[in-house]
PDB file of N, CA and C in Angstrom:
ATOM      1  N   UNK A   1     130.270 120.269  69.343  1.00 89.00           N
ATOM      2  CA  UNK A   1     131.067 118.512  69.298  1.00 89.00           C
ATOM      3  C   UNK A   1     130.397 117.970  67.839  1.00 89.00           C
ATOM      4  N   UNK A   2     131.297 117.370  67.219  1.00 94.00           N
ATOM      5  CA  UNK A   2     131.220 116.754  65.935  1.00 94.00           C
ATOM      6  C   UNK A   2     130.694 115.335  66.080  1.00 94.00           C
ATOM      7  N   UNK A   3     130.402 114.643  65.185  1.00 96.00           N
ATOM      8  CA  UNK A   3     129.858 113.272  65.115  1.00 96.00           C
ATOM      9  C   UNK A   3     130.856 112.651  64.435  1.00 96.00           C
ATOM     10  N   UNK A   4     131.314 111.447  64.968  1.00 97.00           N
ATOM     11  CA  UNK A   4     132.356 110.400  64.387  1.00 97.00           C
ATOM     12  C   UNK A   4     131.719 109.129  64.575  1.00 97.00           C
ATOM     13  N   UNK A   5     132.551 108.446  63.578  1.00 96.00           N
ATOM     14  CA  UNK A   5     132.146 106.948  63.570  1.00 96.00           C
ATOM     15  C   UNK A   5     133.355 106.244  63.310  1.00 96.00           C
ATOM     16  N   UNK A   6     133.637 105.229  64.200  1.00 97.00           N
ATOM     17  CA  UNK A   6     134.812 104.301  64.068  1.00 97.00           C
ATOM     18  C   UNK A   6     134.554 102.968  63.759  1.00 97.00           C
ATOM     19  N   UNK A   7     135.445 102.069  63.038  1.00 97.00           N
ATOM     20  CA  UNK A   7     135.095 101.009  62.891  1.00 97.00           C
ATOM     21  C   UNK A   7     136.342 100.355  63.205  1.00 97.00           C
ATOM     22  N   UNK A   8     136.493  99.322  64.324  1.00 97.00           N
ATOM     23  CA  UNK A   8     137.919  98.686  64.171  1.00 97.00           C
ATOM     24  C   UNK A   8     137.609  97.260  64.348  1.00 97.00           C
ATOM     25  N   UNK A   9     138.777  96.423  64.220  1.00 97.00           N
ATOM     26  CA  UNK A   9     138.918  95.169  63.856  1.00 97.00           C
ATOM     27  C   UNK A   9     139.587  94.551  65.008  1.00 97.00           C
ATOM     28  N   UNK A  10     138.958  93.437  66.010  1.00 97.00           N
ATOM     29  CA  UNK A  10     139.957  93.103  66.802  1.00 97.00           C
ATOM     30  C   UNK A  10     140.237  91.568  66.337  1.00 97.00           C
ATOM     31  N   UNK A  11     141.147  91.051  67.165  1.00 96.00           N
ATOM     32  CA  UNK A  11     141.895  89.917  66.852  1.00 96.00           C
ATOM     33  C   UNK A  11     140.821  88.627  67.004  1.00 96.00           C
ATOM     34  N   UNK A  12     140.741  87.913  66.113  1.00 95.00           N
ATOM     35  CA  UNK A  12     139.554  86.826  66.301  1.00 95.00           C
ATOM     36  C   UNK A  12     140.006  85.768  67.414  1.00 95.00           C
ATOM     37  N   UNK A  13     141.200  85.706  67.961  1.00 95.00           N
ATOM     38  CA  UNK A  13     141.470  84.577  68.570  1.00 95.00           C
ATOM     39  C   UNK A  13     141.583  84.768  70.087  1.00 95.00           C
ATOM     40  N   UNK A  14     140.907  86.113  70.399  1.00 95.00           N
ATOM     41  CA  UNK A  14     140.462  86.551  71.939  1.00 95.00           C
ATOM     42  C   UNK A  14     139.415  85.988  72.603  1.00 95.00           C
ATOM     43  N   UNK A  15     139.435  85.786  73.648  1.00 95.00           N
ATOM     44  CA  UNK A  15     138.239  85.115  74.486  1.00 95.00           C
ATOM     45  C   UNK A  15     137.355  86.274  74.263  1.00 95.00           C
ATOM     46  N   UNK A  16     136.122  85.996  74.728  1.00 94.00           N
ATOM     47  CA  UNK A  16     134.829  86.739  74.607  1.00 94.00           C
ATOM     48  C   UNK A  16     135.223  87.999  75.666  1.00 94.00           C
ATOM     49  N   UNK A  17     135.370  87.716  76.821  1.00 96.00           N
ATOM     50  CA  UNK A  17     135.773  88.493  77.911  1.00 96.00           C
ATOM     51  C   UNK A  17     136.855  89.363  77.496  1.00 96.00           C
ATOM     52  N   UNK A  18     137.671  89.098  76.909  1.00 96.00           N
ATOM     53  CA  UNK A  18     139.050  90.057  76.474  1.00 96.00           C
ATOM     54  C   UNK A  18     138.654  91.073  75.339  1.00 96.00           C
ATOM     55  N   UNK A  19     137.585  90.290  74.361  1.00 96.00           N
ATOM     56  CA  UNK A  19     137.157  91.226  73.402  1.00 96.00           C
ATOM     57  C   UNK A  19     136.278  92.355  73.988  1.00 96.00           C
ATOM     58  N   UNK A  20     135.446  92.113  74.850  1.00 96.00           N
ATOM     59  CA  UNK A  20     134.434  93.097  75.878  1.00 96.00           C
ATOM     60  C   UNK A  20     135.258  94.041  76.444  1.00 96.00           C
ATOM     61  N   UNK A  21     136.516  93.780  76.943  1.00 96.00           N
ATOM     62  CA  UNK A  21     137.332  94.466  77.597  1.00 96.00           C
ATOM     63  C   UNK A  21     137.673  95.433  76.675  1.00 96.00           C
ATOM     64  N   UNK A  22     138.415  95.010  75.478  1.00 96.00           N
ATOM     65  CA  UNK A  22     138.889  95.894  74.521  1.00 96.00           C
ATOM     66  C   UNK A  22     137.595  97.164  74.057  1.00 96.00           C
ATOM     67  N   UNK A  23     136.467  96.588  73.764  1.00 96.00           N
ATOM     68  CA  UNK A  23     135.327  97.460  73.546  1.00 96.00           C
ATOM     69  C   UNK A  23     134.952  98.434  74.442  1.00 96.00           C
ATOM     70  N   UNK A  24     135.002  97.993  75.806  1.00 97.00           N
ATOM     71  CA  UNK A  24     134.826  98.774  76.839  1.00 97.00           C
ATOM     72  C   UNK A  24     135.967  99.864  77.239  1.00 97.00           C
ATOM     73  N   UNK A  25     137.191  99.343  76.894  1.00 97.00           N
ATOM     74  CA  UNK A  25     138.282 100.228  76.777  1.00 97.00           C
ATOM     75  C   UNK A  25     138.263 101.574  76.156  1.00 97.00           C
ATOM     76  N   UNK A  26     137.794 101.471  74.984  1.00 97.00           N
ATOM     77  CA  UNK A  26     137.480 102.598  73.854  1.00 97.00           C
ATOM     78  C   UNK A  26     136.265 103.310  74.282  1.00 97.00           C
ATOM     79  N   UNK A  27     135.264 102.767  74.746  1.00 97.00           N
ATOM     80  CA  UNK A  27     134.355 103.533  75.288  1.00 97.00           C
ATOM     81  C   UNK A  27     134.548 104.489  76.494  1.00 97.00           C
ATOM     82  N   UNK A  28     135.419 103.791  77.189  1.00 97.00           N
ATOM     83  CA  UNK A  28     135.510 104.557  78.394  1.00 97.00           C
ATOM     84  C   UNK A  28     136.785 105.703  78.191  1.00 97.00           C
ATOM     85  N   UNK A  29     137.660 105.467  77.046  1.00 97.00           N
ATOM     86  CA  UNK A  29     138.550 106.605  76.576  1.00 97.00           C
ATOM     87  C   UNK A  29     137.818 107.594  76.152  1.00 97.00           C
ATOM     88  N   UNK A  30     136.580 107.365  75.379  1.00 96.00           N
ATOM     89  CA  UNK A  30     135.805 108.467  74.639  1.00 96.00           C
ATOM     90  C   UNK A  30     135.334 109.204  75.625  1.00 96.00           C
ATOM     91  N   UNK A  31     134.626 108.753  76.801  1.00 96.00           N
ATOM     92  CA  UNK A  31     133.814 109.338  77.869  1.00 96.00           C
ATOM     93  C   UNK A  31     134.918 110.107  78.551  1.00 96.00           C
ATOM     94  N   UNK A  32     136.033 109.603  79.078  1.00 96.00           N
ATOM     95  CA  UNK A  32     137.054 110.381  79.685  1.00 96.00           C
ATOM     96  C   UNK A  32     137.831 111.510  78.931  1.00 96.00           C
ATOM     97  N   UNK A  33     137.601 111.454  77.715  1.00 95.00           N
ATOM     98  CA  UNK A  33     138.109 112.679  77.061  1.00 95.00           C
ATOM     99  C   UNK A  33     137.129 113.803  76.492  1.00 95.00           C
ATOM    100  N   UNK A  34     135.813 113.446  77.258  1.00 95.00           N
ATOM    101  CA  UNK A  34     134.833 114.534  77.096  1.00 95.00           C
ATOM    102  C   UNK A  34     133.788 114.357  75.930  1.00 95.00           C
ATOM    103  N   UNK A  35     133.982 113.112  75.495  1.00 95.00           N
ATOM    104  CA  UNK A  35     133.119 112.553  74.216  1.00 95.00           C
ATOM    105  C   UNK A  35     131.896 111.963  74.939  1.00 95.00           C
ATOM    106  N   UNK A  36     131.127 111.644  73.804  1.00 96.00           N
ATOM    107  CA  UNK A  36     129.701 110.886  74.174  1.00 96.00           C
ATOM    108  C   UNK A  36     129.348 109.804  73.360  1.00 96.00           C
ATOM    109  N   UNK A  37     129.560 108.616  73.616  1.00 96.00           N
ATOM    110  CA  UNK A  37     129.398 107.236  72.807  1.00 96.00           C
ATOM    111  C   UNK A  37     127.754 107.264  72.389  1.00 96.00           C
ATOM    112  N   UNK A  38     127.386 107.363  71.283  1.00 96.00           N
ATOM    113  CA  UNK A  38     125.919 107.210  71.140  1.00 96.00           C
ATOM    114  C   UNK A  38     125.522 106.089  70.663  1.00 96.00           C
ATOM    115  N   UNK A  39     126.363 105.226  70.197  1.00 96.00           N
ATOM    116  CA  UNK A  39     126.218 103.859  69.355  1.00 96.00           C
ATOM    117  C   UNK A  39     126.938 103.062  69.368  1.00 96.00           C
ATOM    118  N   UNK A  40     126.881 101.667  70.098  1.00 97.00           N
ATOM    119  CA  UNK A  40     128.082 100.521  69.902  1.00 97.00           C
ATOM    120  C   UNK A  40     127.352  99.542  69.117  1.00 97.00           C
ATOM    121  N   UNK A  41     127.817  99.129  68.120  1.00 97.00           N
ATOM    122  CA  UNK A  41     127.254  97.933  67.228  1.00 97.00           C
ATOM    123  C   UNK A  41     128.286  96.769  67.065  1.00 97.00           C
ATOM    124  N   UNK A  42     128.250  95.655  67.667  1.00 96.00           N
ATOM    125  CA  UNK A  42     129.308  94.525  67.590  1.00 96.00           C
ATOM    126  C   UNK A  42     128.833  93.722  66.548  1.00 96.00           C
ATOM    127  N   UNK A  43     129.516  93.674  65.373  1.00 96.00           N
ATOM    128  CA  UNK A  43     128.993  93.038  64.207  1.00 96.00           C
ATOM    129  C   UNK A  43     129.737  91.452  64.350  1.00 96.00           C
ATOM    130  N   UNK A  44     130.377  91.095  65.260  1.00 94.00           N
ATOM    131  CA  UNK A  44     131.008  89.877  65.536  1.00 94.00           C
ATOM    132  C   UNK A  44     132.095  89.553  64.673  1.00 94.00           C
ATOM    133  N   UNK A  45     132.482  88.248  64.296  1.00 96.00           N
ATOM    134  CA  UNK A  45     133.459  87.864  63.445  1.00 96.00           C
ATOM    135  C   UNK A  45     133.161  87.647  62.254  1.00 96.00           C
ATOM    136  N   UNK A  46     133.912  88.299  61.346  1.00 96.00           N
ATOM    137  CA  UNK A  46     133.794  88.012  60.074  1.00 96.00           C
ATOM    138  C   UNK A  46     134.990  87.843  59.077  1.00 96.00           C
ATOM    139  N   UNK A  47     134.616  87.213  57.909  1.00 96.00           N
ATOM    140  CA  UNK A  47     135.997  87.045  57.073  1.00 96.00           C
ATOM    141  C   UNK A  47     136.404  88.202  56.239  1.00 96.00           C
ATOM    142  N   UNK A  48     137.619  88.653  56.206  1.00 94.00           N
ATOM    143  CA  UNK A  48     138.284  89.688  55.962  1.00 94.00           C
ATOM    144  C   UNK A  48     138.451  89.430  54.313  1.00 94.00           C
ATOM    145  N   UNK A  49     138.222  90.504  53.620  1.00 93.00           N
ATOM    146  CA  UNK A  49     138.711  90.427  52.115  1.00 93.00           C
ATOM    147  C   UNK A  49     140.232  90.010  51.814  1.00 93.00           C
ATOM    148  N   UNK A  50     141.017  90.382  52.410  1.00 93.00           N
ATOM    149  CA  UNK A  50     142.531  89.973  52.441  1.00 93.00           C
ATOM    150  C   UNK A  50     143.009  89.755  53.772  1.00 93.00           C
ATOM    151  N   UNK A  51     144.153  89.049  53.903  1.00 94.00           N
ATOM    152  CA  UNK A  51     144.967  88.693  55.208  1.00 94.00           C
ATOM    153  C   UNK A  51     145.311  90.139  55.700  1.00 94.00           C
ATOM    154  N   UNK A  52     145.237  90.400  56.900  1.00 92.00           N
ATOM    155  CA  UNK A  52     145.886  91.328  57.540  1.00 92.00           C
ATOM    156  C   UNK A  52     146.501  90.876  58.674  1.00 92.00           C
ATOM    157  N   UNK A  53     147.752  91.299  58.668  1.00 90.00           N
ATOM    158  CA  UNK A  53     148.814  90.696  60.220  1.00 90.00           C
ATOM    159  C   UNK A  53     148.586  89.126  60.356  1.00 90.00           C
ATOM    160  N   UNK A  54     148.600  88.371  59.431  1.00 93.00           N
ATOM    161  CA  UNK A  54     148.257  87.168  59.207  1.00 93.00           C
ATOM    162  C   UNK A  54     147.127  86.487  59.839  1.00 93.00           C
ATOM    163  N   UNK A  55     145.955  87.342  59.728  1.00 94.00           N
ATOM    164  CA  UNK A  55     144.534  86.984  59.967  1.00 94.00           C
ATOM    165  C   UNK A  55     143.696  86.998  59.003  1.00 94.00           C
ATOM    166  N   UNK A  56     142.844  86.086  58.744  1.00 95.00           N
ATOM    167  CA  UNK A  56     141.837  85.966  57.730  1.00 95.00           C
ATOM    168  C   UNK A  56     140.750  86.389  58.376  1.00 95.00           C
ATOM    169  N   UNK A  57     140.208  86.433  59.354  1.00 96.00           N
ATOM    170  CA  UNK A  57     139.135  86.997  59.952  1.00 96.00           C
ATOM    171  C   UNK A  57     139.313  87.871  61.290  1.00 96.00           C
ATOM    172  N   UNK A  58     138.378  88.663  61.575  1.00 96.00           N
ATOM    173  CA  UNK A  58     138.327  89.428  62.713  1.00 96.00           C
ATOM    174  C   UNK A  58     136.930  89.851  63.454  1.00 96.00           C
ATOM    175  N   UNK A  59     136.864  90.388  64.564  1.00 97.00           N
ATOM    176  CA  UNK A  59     135.899  90.680  65.213  1.00 97.00           C
ATOM    177  C   UNK A  59     135.597  92.063  65.105  1.00 97.00           C
ATOM    178  N   UNK A  60     134.581  92.587  64.406  1.00 97.00           N
ATOM    179  CA  UNK A  60     134.352  93.849  63.857  1.00 97.00           C
ATOM    180  C   UNK A  60     133.464  94.772  65.002  1.00 97.00           C
ATOM    181  N   UNK A  61     133.710  95.818  65.047  1.00 97.00           N
ATOM    182  CA  UNK A  61     132.923  96.721  66.105  1.00 97.00           C
ATOM    183  C   UNK A  61     132.793  98.215  65.407  1.00 97.00           C
ATOM    184  N   UNK A  62     131.623  98.632  65.363  1.00 97.00           N
ATOM    185  CA  UNK A  62     131.311  99.770  64.969  1.00 97.00           C
ATOM    186  C   UNK A  62     130.845 100.864  65.988  1.00 97.00           C
ATOM    187  N   UNK A  63     131.678 101.939  66.055  1.00 97.00           N
ATOM    188  CA  UNK A  63     131.067 102.813  67.475  1.00 97.00           C
ATOM    189  C   UNK A  63     130.852 104.180  66.732  1.00 97.00           C
ATOM    190  N   UNK A  64     129.647 104.716  67.167  1.00 97.00           N
ATOM    191  CA  UNK A  64     129.408 106.362  66.707  1.00 97.00           C
ATOM    192  C   UNK A  64     129.383 107.024  68.053  1.00 97.00           C
ATOM    193  N   UNK A  65     130.303 108.034  67.629  1.00 97.00           N
ATOM    194  CA  UNK A  65     130.143 108.980  69.140  1.00 97.00           C
ATOM    195  C   UNK A  65     130.385 110.533  68.760  1.00 97.00           C
ATOM    196  N   UNK A  66     130.234 111.254  69.664  1.00 96.00           N
ATOM    197  CA  UNK A  66     130.322 112.850  69.542  1.00 96.00           C
ATOM    198  C   UNK A  66     131.419 113.515  70.327  1.00 96.00           C
ATOM    199  N   UNK A  67     132.164 114.033  69.769  1.00 95.00           N
ATOM    200  CA  UNK A  67     133.568 114.913  70.725  1.00 95.00           C
ATOM    201  C   UNK A  67     133.992 115.788  69.633  1.00 95.00           C
ATOM    202  N   UNK A  68     134.991 116.349  70.344  1.00 95.00           N
ATOM    203  CA  UNK A  68     135.934 117.182  69.752  1.00 95.00           C
ATOM    204  C   UNK A  68     136.887 116.659  68.652  1.00 95.00           C
ATOM    205  N   UNK A  69     137.781 117.181  68.000  1.00 95.00           N
ATOM    206  CA  UNK A  69     138.671 116.579  67.303  1.00 95.00           C
ATOM    207  C   UNK A  69     139.828 116.206  68.108  1.00 95.00           C
ATOM    208  N   UNK A  70     140.146 116.705  69.234  1.00 96.00           N
ATOM    209  CA  UNK A  70     141.015 116.258  70.091  1.00 96.00           C
ATOM    210  C   UNK A  70     140.690 114.764  70.581  1.00 96.00           C
ATOM    211  N   UNK A  71     139.333 114.180  70.988  1.00 96.00           N
ATOM    212  CA  UNK A  71     139.050 113.090  71.241  1.00 96.00           C
ATOM    213  C   UNK A  71     139.309 112.277  70.363  1.00 96.00           C
ATOM    214  N   UNK A  72     138.750 112.490  69.028  1.00 96.00           N
ATOM    215  CA  UNK A  72     139.097 111.556  67.588  1.00 96.00           C
ATOM    216  C   UNK A  72     140.781 111.261  67.723  1.00 96.00           C
ATOM    217  N   UNK A  73     141.554 112.327  67.848  1.00 97.00           N
ATOM    218  CA  UNK A  73     142.819 111.979  67.658  1.00 97.00           C
ATOM    219  C   UNK A  73     143.557 111.162  68.925  1.00 97.00           C
ATOM    220  N   UNK A  74     143.068 111.628  70.064  1.00 96.00           N
ATOM    221  CA  UNK A  74     143.445 110.565  71.343  1.00 96.00           C
ATOM    222  C   UNK A  74     142.975 108.993  70.921  1.00 96.00           C
ATOM    223  N   UNK A  75     141.717 108.840  70.307  1.00 97.00           N
ATOM    224  CA  UNK A  75     141.200 107.428  70.112  1.00 97.00           C
ATOM    225  C   UNK A  75     142.138 107.133  69.140  1.00 97.00           C
ATOM    226  N   UNK A  76     142.643 107.607  67.988  1.00 97.00           N
ATOM    227  CA  UNK A  76     143.387 107.165  66.955  1.00 97.00           C
ATOM    228  C   UNK A  76     144.973 106.684  67.510  1.00 97.00           C
ATOM    229  N   UNK A  77     145.499 107.693  68.508  1.00 97.00           N
ATOM    230  CA  UNK A  77     146.621 107.159  68.932  1.00 97.00           C
ATOM    231  C   UNK A  77     146.395 105.973  69.738  1.00 97.00           C
ATOM    232  N   UNK A  78     145.625 105.639  70.687  1.00 97.00           N
ATOM    233  CA  UNK A  78     145.437 104.621  71.357  1.00 97.00           C
ATOM    234  C   UNK A  78     145.009 103.406  70.652  1.00 97.00           C
ATOM    235  N   UNK A  79     144.492 103.473  69.423  1.00 97.00           N
ATOM    236  CA  UNK A  79     144.133 102.352  68.579  1.00 97.00           C
ATOM    237  C   UNK A  79     145.137 101.950  67.998  1.00 97.00           C
ATOM    238  N   UNK A  80     146.185 102.875  67.812  1.00 97.00           N
ATOM    239  CA  UNK A  80     147.421 102.459  66.861  1.00 97.00           C
ATOM    240  C   UNK A  80     148.293 101.544  67.717  1.00 97.00           C
ATOM    241  N   UNK A  81     148.404 101.942  69.073  1.00 97.00           N
ATOM    242  CA  UNK A  81     149.237 101.237  70.185  1.00 97.00           C
ATOM    243  C   UNK A  81     148.751  99.804  70.741  1.00 97.00           C
ATOM    244  N   UNK A  82     147.247  99.634  70.357  1.00 96.00           N
ATOM    245  CA  UNK A  82     146.703  98.301  71.153  1.00 96.00           C
ATOM    246  C   UNK A  82     146.947  97.443  70.183  1.00 96.00           C
ATOM    247  N   UNK A  83     147.565  96.471  70.980  1.00 95.00           N
ATOM    248  CA  UNK A  83     147.979  95.104  70.157  1.00 95.00           C
ATOM    249  C   UNK A  83     146.761  94.382  69.813  1.00 95.00           C
ATOM    250  N   UNK A  84     145.819  94.331  70.500  1.00 96.00           N
ATOM    251  CA  UNK A  84     144.591  93.765  70.263  1.00 96.00           C
ATOM    252  C   UNK A  84     143.556  94.102  68.825  1.00 96.00           C
ATOM    253  N   UNK A  85     143.966  95.304  68.346  1.00 97.00           N
ATOM    254  CA  UNK A  85     143.468  95.771  67.103  1.00 97.00           C
ATOM    255  C   UNK A  85     144.321  95.752  65.752  1.00 97.00           C
ATOM    256  N   UNK A  86     143.692  95.054  64.820  1.00 96.00           N
ATOM    257  CA  UNK A  86     144.001  95.017  63.547  1.00 96.00           C
ATOM    258  C   UNK A  86     144.125  95.686  62.701  1.00 96.00           C
ATOM    259  N   UNK A  87     142.882  96.639  62.542  1.00 96.00           N
ATOM    260  CA  UNK A  87     142.778  97.488  61.756  1.00 96.00           C
ATOM    261  C   UNK A  87     141.612  98.619  62.323  1.00 96.00           C
ATOM    262  N   UNK A  88     141.587  99.842  61.936  1.00 97.00           N
ATOM    263  CA  UNK A  88     140.698 100.536  62.393  1.00 97.00           C
ATOM    264  C   UNK A  88     140.422 101.887  61.147  1.00 97.00           C
ATOM    265  N   UNK A  89     139.358 102.503  61.356  1.00 97.00           N
ATOM    266  CA  UNK A  89     139.360 103.758  60.579  1.00 97.00           C
ATOM    267  C   UNK A  89     138.068 104.612  61.272  1.00 97.00           C
ATOM    268  N   UNK A  90     138.703 105.891  61.247  1.00 97.00           N
ATOM    269  CA  UNK A  90     137.749 106.875  61.896  1.00 97.00           C
ATOM    270  C   UNK A  90     137.193 107.844  61.049  1.00 97.00           C
ATOM    271  N   UNK A  91     136.081 107.842  60.878  1.00 97.00           N
ATOM    272  CA  UNK A  91     135.404 108.985  60.005  1.00 97.00           C
ATOM    273  C   UNK A  91     134.665 109.977  60.507  1.00 97.00           C
ATOM    274  N   UNK A  92     134.601 111.355  59.925  1.00 96.00           N
ATOM    275  CA  UNK A  92     133.768 112.364  60.583  1.00 96.00           C
ATOM    276  C   UNK A  92     132.329 112.375  59.765  1.00 96.00           C
ATOM    277  N   UNK A  93     131.345 112.189  60.655  1.00 93.00           N
ATOM    278  CA  UNK A  93     129.900 112.212  59.977  1.00 93.00           C
ATOM    279  C   UNK A  93     129.527 113.504  59.506  1.00 93.00           C
ATOM    280  N   UNK A  94     128.722 113.616  58.521  1.00 88.00           N
ATOM    281  CA  UNK A  94     128.327 115.079  58.306  1.00 88.00           C
ATOM    282  C   UNK A  94     127.092 115.528  59.061  1.00 88.00           C
ATOM    283  N   UNK A  95     127.008 116.748  59.391  1.00 77.00           N
ATOM    284  CA  UNK A  95     125.898 117.326  60.358  1.00 77.00           C
ATOM    285  C   UNK A  95     124.438 117.093  59.440  1.00 77.00           C
ATOM    286  N   UNK A  96     123.962 116.828  60.356  1.00 68.00           N
ATOM    287  CA  UNK A  96     122.260 116.627  59.911  1.00 68.00           C
ATOM    288  C   UNK A  96     121.813 117.958  59.732  1.00 68.00           C
ATOM    289  N   UNK A  97     120.971 118.274  58.747  1.00 53.00           N
ATOM    290  CA  UNK A  97     120.374 119.732  58.537  1.00 53.00           C
ATOM    291  C   UNK A  97     119.209 119.462  59.329  1.00 53.00           C
ATOM    292  N   UNK A  98     118.641 120.657  59.855  1.00 53.00           N
ATOM    293  CA  UNK A  98     117.426 120.911  60.623  1.00 53.00           C
ATOM    294  C   UNK A  98     116.520 121.283  59.960  1.00 53.00           C
TER     295      UNK A  98
END
């Protein structure tokens, strides 16, 4: 399994429960696809450098996980079609040398 990290930005006008539900949705998706979430870091609301979809700020979440390339592809597919997500970026982390 490979190490990945994903940063996604959620719409800032959602309630706290809705924001938590979006984070839980992606955590559950990774687990259901056979991946393993190793870290979830919620950065909170931050101002963006430029306007994205008419939003000047967003709720940032960093998630690190282990999985196959299929897990990352499925996560990207669901991130694309989720209305609450403004932006996202999935990166593959380098393997740590032993």
